[in-house]
Short mmCIF file of N, CA and C in Angstrom, two decimals:
data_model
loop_
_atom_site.label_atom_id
_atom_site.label_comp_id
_atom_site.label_asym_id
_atom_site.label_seq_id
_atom_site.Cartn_x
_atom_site.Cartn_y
_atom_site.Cartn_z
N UNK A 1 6.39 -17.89 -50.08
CA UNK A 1 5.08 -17.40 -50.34
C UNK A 1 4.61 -17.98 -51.65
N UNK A 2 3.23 -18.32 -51.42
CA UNK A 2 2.67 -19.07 -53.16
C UNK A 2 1.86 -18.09 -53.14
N UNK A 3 1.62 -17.77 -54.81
CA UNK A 3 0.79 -17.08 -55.37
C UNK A 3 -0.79 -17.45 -55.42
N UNK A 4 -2.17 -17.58 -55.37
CA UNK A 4 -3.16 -18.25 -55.94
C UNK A 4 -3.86 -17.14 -56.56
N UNK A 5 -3.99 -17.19 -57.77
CA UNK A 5 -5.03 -15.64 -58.21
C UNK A 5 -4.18 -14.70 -57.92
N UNK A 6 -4.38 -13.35 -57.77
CA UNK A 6 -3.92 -12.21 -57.27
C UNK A 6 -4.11 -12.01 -55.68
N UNK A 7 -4.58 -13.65 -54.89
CA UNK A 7 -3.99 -13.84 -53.34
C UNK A 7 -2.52 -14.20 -52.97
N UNK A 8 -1.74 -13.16 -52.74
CA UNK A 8 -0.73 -14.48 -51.94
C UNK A 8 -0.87 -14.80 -50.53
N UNK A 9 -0.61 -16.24 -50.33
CA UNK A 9 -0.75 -16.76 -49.05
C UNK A 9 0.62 -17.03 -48.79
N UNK A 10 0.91 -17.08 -47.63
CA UNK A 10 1.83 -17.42 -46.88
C UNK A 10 1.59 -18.44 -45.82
N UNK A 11 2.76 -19.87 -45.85
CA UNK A 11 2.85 -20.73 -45.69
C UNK A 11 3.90 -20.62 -44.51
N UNK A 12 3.96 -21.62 -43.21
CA UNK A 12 4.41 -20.89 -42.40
C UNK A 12 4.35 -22.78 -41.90
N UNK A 13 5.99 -22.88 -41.98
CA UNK A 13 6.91 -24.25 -41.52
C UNK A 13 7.49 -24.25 -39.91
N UNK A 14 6.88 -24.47 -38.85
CA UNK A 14 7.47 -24.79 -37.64
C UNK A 14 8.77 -25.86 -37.91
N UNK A 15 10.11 -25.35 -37.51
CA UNK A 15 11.10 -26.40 -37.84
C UNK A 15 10.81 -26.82 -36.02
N UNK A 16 11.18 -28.34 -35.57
CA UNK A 16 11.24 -29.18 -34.85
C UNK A 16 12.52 -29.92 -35.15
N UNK A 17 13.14 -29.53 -35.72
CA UNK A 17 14.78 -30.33 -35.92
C UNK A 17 15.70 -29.82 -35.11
N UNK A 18 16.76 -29.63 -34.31
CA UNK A 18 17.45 -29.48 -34.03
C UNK A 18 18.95 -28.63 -34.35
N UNK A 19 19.50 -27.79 -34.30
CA UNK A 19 20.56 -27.18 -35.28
C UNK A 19 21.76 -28.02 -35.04
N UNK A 20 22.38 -28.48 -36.05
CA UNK A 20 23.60 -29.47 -35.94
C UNK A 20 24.40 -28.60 -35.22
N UNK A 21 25.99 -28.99 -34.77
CA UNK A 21 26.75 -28.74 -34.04
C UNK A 21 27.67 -28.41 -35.02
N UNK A 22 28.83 -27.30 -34.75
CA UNK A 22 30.04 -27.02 -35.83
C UNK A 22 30.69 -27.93 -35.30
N UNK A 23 31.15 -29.27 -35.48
CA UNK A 23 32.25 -29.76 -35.33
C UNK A 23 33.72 -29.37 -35.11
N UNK A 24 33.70 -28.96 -36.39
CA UNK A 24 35.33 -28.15 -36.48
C UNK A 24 35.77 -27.27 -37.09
N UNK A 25 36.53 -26.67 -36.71
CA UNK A 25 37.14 -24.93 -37.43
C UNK A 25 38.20 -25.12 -37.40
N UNK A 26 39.10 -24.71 -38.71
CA UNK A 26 40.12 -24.27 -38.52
C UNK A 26 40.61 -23.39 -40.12
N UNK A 27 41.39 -22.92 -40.30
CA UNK A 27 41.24 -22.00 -41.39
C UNK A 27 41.18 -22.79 -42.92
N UNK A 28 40.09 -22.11 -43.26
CA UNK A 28 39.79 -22.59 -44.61
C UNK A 28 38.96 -24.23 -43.99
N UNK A 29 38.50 -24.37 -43.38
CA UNK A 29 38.07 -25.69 -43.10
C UNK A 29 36.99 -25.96 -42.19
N UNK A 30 35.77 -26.64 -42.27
CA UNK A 30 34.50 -26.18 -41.36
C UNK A 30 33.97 -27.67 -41.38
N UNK A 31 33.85 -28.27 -40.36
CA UNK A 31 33.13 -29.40 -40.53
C UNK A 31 31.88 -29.42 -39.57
N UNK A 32 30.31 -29.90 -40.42
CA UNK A 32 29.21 -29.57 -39.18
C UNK A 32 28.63 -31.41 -39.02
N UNK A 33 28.22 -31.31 -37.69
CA UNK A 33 27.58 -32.62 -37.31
C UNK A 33 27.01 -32.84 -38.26
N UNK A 34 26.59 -33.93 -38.87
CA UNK A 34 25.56 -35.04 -39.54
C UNK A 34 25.45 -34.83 -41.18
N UNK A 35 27.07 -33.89 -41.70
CA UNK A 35 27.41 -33.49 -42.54
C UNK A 35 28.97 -34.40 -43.04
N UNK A 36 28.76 -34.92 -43.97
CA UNK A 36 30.05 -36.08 -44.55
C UNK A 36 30.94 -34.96 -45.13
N UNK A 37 30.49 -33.51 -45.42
CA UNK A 37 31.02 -32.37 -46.27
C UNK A 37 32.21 -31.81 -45.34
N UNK A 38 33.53 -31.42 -46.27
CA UNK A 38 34.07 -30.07 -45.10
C UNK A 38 33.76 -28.95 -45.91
N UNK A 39 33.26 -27.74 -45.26
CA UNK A 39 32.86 -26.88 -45.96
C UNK A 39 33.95 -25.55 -45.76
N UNK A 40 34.39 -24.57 -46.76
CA UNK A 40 35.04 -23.36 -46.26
C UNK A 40 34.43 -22.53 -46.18
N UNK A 41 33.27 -22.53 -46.20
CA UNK A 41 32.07 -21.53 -45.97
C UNK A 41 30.66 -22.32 -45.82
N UNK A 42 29.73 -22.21 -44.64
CA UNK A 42 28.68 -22.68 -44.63
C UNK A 42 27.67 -21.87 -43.58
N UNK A 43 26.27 -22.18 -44.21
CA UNK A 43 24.95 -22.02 -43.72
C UNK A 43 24.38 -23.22 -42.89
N UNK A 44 24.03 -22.69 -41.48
CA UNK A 44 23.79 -24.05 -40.64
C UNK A 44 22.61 -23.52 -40.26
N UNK A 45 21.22 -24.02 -40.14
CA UNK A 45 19.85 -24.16 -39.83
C UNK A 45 19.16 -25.51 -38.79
N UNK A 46 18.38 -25.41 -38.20
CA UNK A 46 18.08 -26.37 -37.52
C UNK A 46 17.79 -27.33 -38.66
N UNK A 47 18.35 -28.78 -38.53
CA UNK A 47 18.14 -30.10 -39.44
C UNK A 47 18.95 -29.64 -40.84
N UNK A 48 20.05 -28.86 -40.81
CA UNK A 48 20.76 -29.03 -42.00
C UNK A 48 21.92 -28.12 -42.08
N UNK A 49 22.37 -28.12 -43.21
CA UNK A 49 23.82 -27.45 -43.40
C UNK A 49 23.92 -27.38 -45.05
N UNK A 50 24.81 -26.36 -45.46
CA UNK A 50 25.05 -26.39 -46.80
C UNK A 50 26.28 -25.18 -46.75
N UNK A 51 26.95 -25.48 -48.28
CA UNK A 51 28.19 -24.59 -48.80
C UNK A 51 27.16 -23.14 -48.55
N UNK A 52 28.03 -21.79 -48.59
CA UNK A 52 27.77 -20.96 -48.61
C UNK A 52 29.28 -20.19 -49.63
N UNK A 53 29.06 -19.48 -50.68
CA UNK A 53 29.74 -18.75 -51.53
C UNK A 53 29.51 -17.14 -51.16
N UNK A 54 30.44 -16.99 -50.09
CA UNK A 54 30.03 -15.62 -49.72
C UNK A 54 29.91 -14.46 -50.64
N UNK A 55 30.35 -14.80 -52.68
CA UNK A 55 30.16 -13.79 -53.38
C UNK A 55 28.30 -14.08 -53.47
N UNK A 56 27.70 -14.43 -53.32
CA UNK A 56 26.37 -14.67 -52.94
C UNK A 56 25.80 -13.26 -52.10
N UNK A 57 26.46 -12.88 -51.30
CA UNK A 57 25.89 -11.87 -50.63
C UNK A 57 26.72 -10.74 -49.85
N UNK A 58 28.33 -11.02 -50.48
CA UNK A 58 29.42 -10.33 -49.64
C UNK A 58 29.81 -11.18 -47.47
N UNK A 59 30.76 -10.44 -47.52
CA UNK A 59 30.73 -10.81 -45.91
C UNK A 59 30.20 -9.83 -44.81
N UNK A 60 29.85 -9.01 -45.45
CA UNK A 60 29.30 -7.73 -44.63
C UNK A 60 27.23 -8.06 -44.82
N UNK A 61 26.45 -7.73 -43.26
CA UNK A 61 25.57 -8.16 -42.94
C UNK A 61 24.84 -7.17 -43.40
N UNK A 62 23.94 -6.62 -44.48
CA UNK A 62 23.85 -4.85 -44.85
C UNK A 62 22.85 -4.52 -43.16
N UNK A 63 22.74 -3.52 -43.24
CA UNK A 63 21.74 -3.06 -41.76
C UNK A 63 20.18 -3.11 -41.73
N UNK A 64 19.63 -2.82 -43.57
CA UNK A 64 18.75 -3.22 -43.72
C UNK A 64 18.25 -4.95 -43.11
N UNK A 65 19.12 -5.51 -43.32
CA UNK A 65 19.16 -7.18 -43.26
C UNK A 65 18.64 -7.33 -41.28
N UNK A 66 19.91 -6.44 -40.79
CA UNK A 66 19.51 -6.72 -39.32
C UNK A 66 18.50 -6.05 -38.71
N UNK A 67 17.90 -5.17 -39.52
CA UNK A 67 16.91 -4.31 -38.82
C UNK A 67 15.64 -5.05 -38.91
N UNK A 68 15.65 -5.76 -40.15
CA UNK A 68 14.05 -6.81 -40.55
C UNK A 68 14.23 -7.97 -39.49
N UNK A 69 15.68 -8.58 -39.13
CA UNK A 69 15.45 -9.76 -38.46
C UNK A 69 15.35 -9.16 -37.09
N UNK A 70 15.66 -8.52 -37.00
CA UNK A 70 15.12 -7.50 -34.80
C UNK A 70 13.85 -7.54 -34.98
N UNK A 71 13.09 -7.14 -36.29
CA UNK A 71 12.11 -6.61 -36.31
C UNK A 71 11.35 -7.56 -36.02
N UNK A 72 11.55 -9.01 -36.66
CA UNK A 72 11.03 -10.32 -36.50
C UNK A 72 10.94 -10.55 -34.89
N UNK A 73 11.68 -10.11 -34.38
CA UNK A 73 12.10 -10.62 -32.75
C UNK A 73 13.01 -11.76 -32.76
N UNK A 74 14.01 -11.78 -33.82
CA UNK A 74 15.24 -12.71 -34.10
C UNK A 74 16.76 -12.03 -33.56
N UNK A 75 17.24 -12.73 -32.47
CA UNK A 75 18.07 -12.32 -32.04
C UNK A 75 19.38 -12.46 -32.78
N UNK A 76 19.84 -11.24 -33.16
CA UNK A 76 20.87 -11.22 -34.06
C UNK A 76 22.58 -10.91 -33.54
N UNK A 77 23.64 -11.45 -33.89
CA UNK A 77 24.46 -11.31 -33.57
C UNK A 77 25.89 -11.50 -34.63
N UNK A 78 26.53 -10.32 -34.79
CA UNK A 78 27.78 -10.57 -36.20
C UNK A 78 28.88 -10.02 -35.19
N UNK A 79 29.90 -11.80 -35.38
CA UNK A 79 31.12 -12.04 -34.52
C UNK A 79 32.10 -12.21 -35.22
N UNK A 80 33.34 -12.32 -35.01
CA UNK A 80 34.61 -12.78 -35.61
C UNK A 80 34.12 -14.08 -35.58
N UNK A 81 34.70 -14.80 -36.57
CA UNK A 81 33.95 -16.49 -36.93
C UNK A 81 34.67 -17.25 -35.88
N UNK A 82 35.49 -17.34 -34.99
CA UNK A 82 36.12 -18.46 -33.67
C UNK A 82 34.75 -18.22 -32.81
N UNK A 83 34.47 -16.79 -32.49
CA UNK A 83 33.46 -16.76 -31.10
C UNK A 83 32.52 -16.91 -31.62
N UNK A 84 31.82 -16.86 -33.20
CA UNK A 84 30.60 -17.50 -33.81
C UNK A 84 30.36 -18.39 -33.52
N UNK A 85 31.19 -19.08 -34.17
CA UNK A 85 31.02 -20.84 -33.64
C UNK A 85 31.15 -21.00 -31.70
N UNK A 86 31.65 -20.88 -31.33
CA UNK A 86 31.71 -20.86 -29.58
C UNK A 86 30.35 -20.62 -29.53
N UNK A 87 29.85 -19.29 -29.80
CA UNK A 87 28.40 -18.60 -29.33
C UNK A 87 27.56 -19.57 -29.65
N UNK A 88 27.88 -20.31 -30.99
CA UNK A 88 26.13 -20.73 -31.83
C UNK A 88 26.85 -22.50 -31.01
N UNK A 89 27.42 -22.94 -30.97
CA UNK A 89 27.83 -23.84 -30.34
C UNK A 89 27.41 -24.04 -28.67
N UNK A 90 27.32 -22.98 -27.99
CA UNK A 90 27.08 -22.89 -26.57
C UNK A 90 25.14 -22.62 -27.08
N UNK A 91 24.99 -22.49 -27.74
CA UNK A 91 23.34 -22.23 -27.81
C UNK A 91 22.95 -23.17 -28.27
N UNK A 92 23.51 -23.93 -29.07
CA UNK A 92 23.06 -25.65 -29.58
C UNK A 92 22.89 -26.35 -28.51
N UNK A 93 23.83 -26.01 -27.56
CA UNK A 93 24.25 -27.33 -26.66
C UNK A 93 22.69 -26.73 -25.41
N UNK A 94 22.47 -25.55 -25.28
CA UNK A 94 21.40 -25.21 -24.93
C UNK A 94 19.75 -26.12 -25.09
N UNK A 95 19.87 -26.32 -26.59
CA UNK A 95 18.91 -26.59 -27.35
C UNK A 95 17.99 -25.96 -27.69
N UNK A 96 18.56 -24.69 -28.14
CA UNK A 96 18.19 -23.81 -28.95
C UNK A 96 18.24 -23.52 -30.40
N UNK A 97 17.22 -23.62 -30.96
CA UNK A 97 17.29 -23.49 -32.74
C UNK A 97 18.11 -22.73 -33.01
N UNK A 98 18.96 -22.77 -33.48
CA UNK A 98 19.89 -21.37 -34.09
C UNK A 98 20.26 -21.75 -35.68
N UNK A 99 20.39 -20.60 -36.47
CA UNK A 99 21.48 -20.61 -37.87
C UNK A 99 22.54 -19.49 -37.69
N UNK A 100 22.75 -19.78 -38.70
CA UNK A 100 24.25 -19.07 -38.82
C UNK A 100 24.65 -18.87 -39.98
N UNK A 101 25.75 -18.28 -40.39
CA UNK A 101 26.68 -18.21 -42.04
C UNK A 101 27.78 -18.24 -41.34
N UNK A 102 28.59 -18.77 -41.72
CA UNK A 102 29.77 -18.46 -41.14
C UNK A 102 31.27 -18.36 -42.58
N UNK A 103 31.93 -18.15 -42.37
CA UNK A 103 33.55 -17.74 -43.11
C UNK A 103 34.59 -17.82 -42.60
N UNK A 104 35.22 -19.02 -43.07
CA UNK A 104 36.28 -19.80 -42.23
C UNK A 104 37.48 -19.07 -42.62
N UNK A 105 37.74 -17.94 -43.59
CA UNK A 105 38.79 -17.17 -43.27
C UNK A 105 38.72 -15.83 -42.61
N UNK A 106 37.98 -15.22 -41.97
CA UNK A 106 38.22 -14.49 -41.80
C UNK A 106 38.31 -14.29 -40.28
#
């Protein structure tokens, strides 16, 4: 959201990219398509990927958090991280926008 005056407007980005693919899992170790990185924690979005430091926000999803994204009409889902990746992996291959956080130890 940008400020102008005491208007704020809201700016509103159609992504058209694609969500990369998790390559690989295995503990402590995360590798995503079109990413040179291995990550032990990462955020995957359609057209990108990045580290994620889960002291950033804990590993727990608060309820407030899932109640705003339902509210959006964003289909939400918190898995053990093997069937994460399976799930958001079987919905890529769909070609369906998806993100994710994921935590390669737990």
């Amino acid at each position: 959201m940008e400020c102008h005056g005491n208007r704020p407007v809201t700016i509103s980005v159609k992504f058209l990219m694609s969500s990369p693919e998790i390559a690989s899992l295995s503990w402590g170790q995360m590798k995503v398509q079109g990413s040179t990185k291995t990550y032990k924690d990462c955020k995957v979005w359609p057209g990108g990927s990045r580290a994620w430091d889960w002291r950033e926000t804990g590993t727990e999803v608060p309820p407030s958090t899932l109640e705003y994204l339902e509210k959006q009409g964003i289909d939400v889902r918190v898995l053990q991280t093997e069937q994460a990746v399976k799930e958001y992996n079987a919905l890529v291959a769909q070609g369906v926008r998806v993100g994710g956080v994921f935590h390669s130890t737990c």
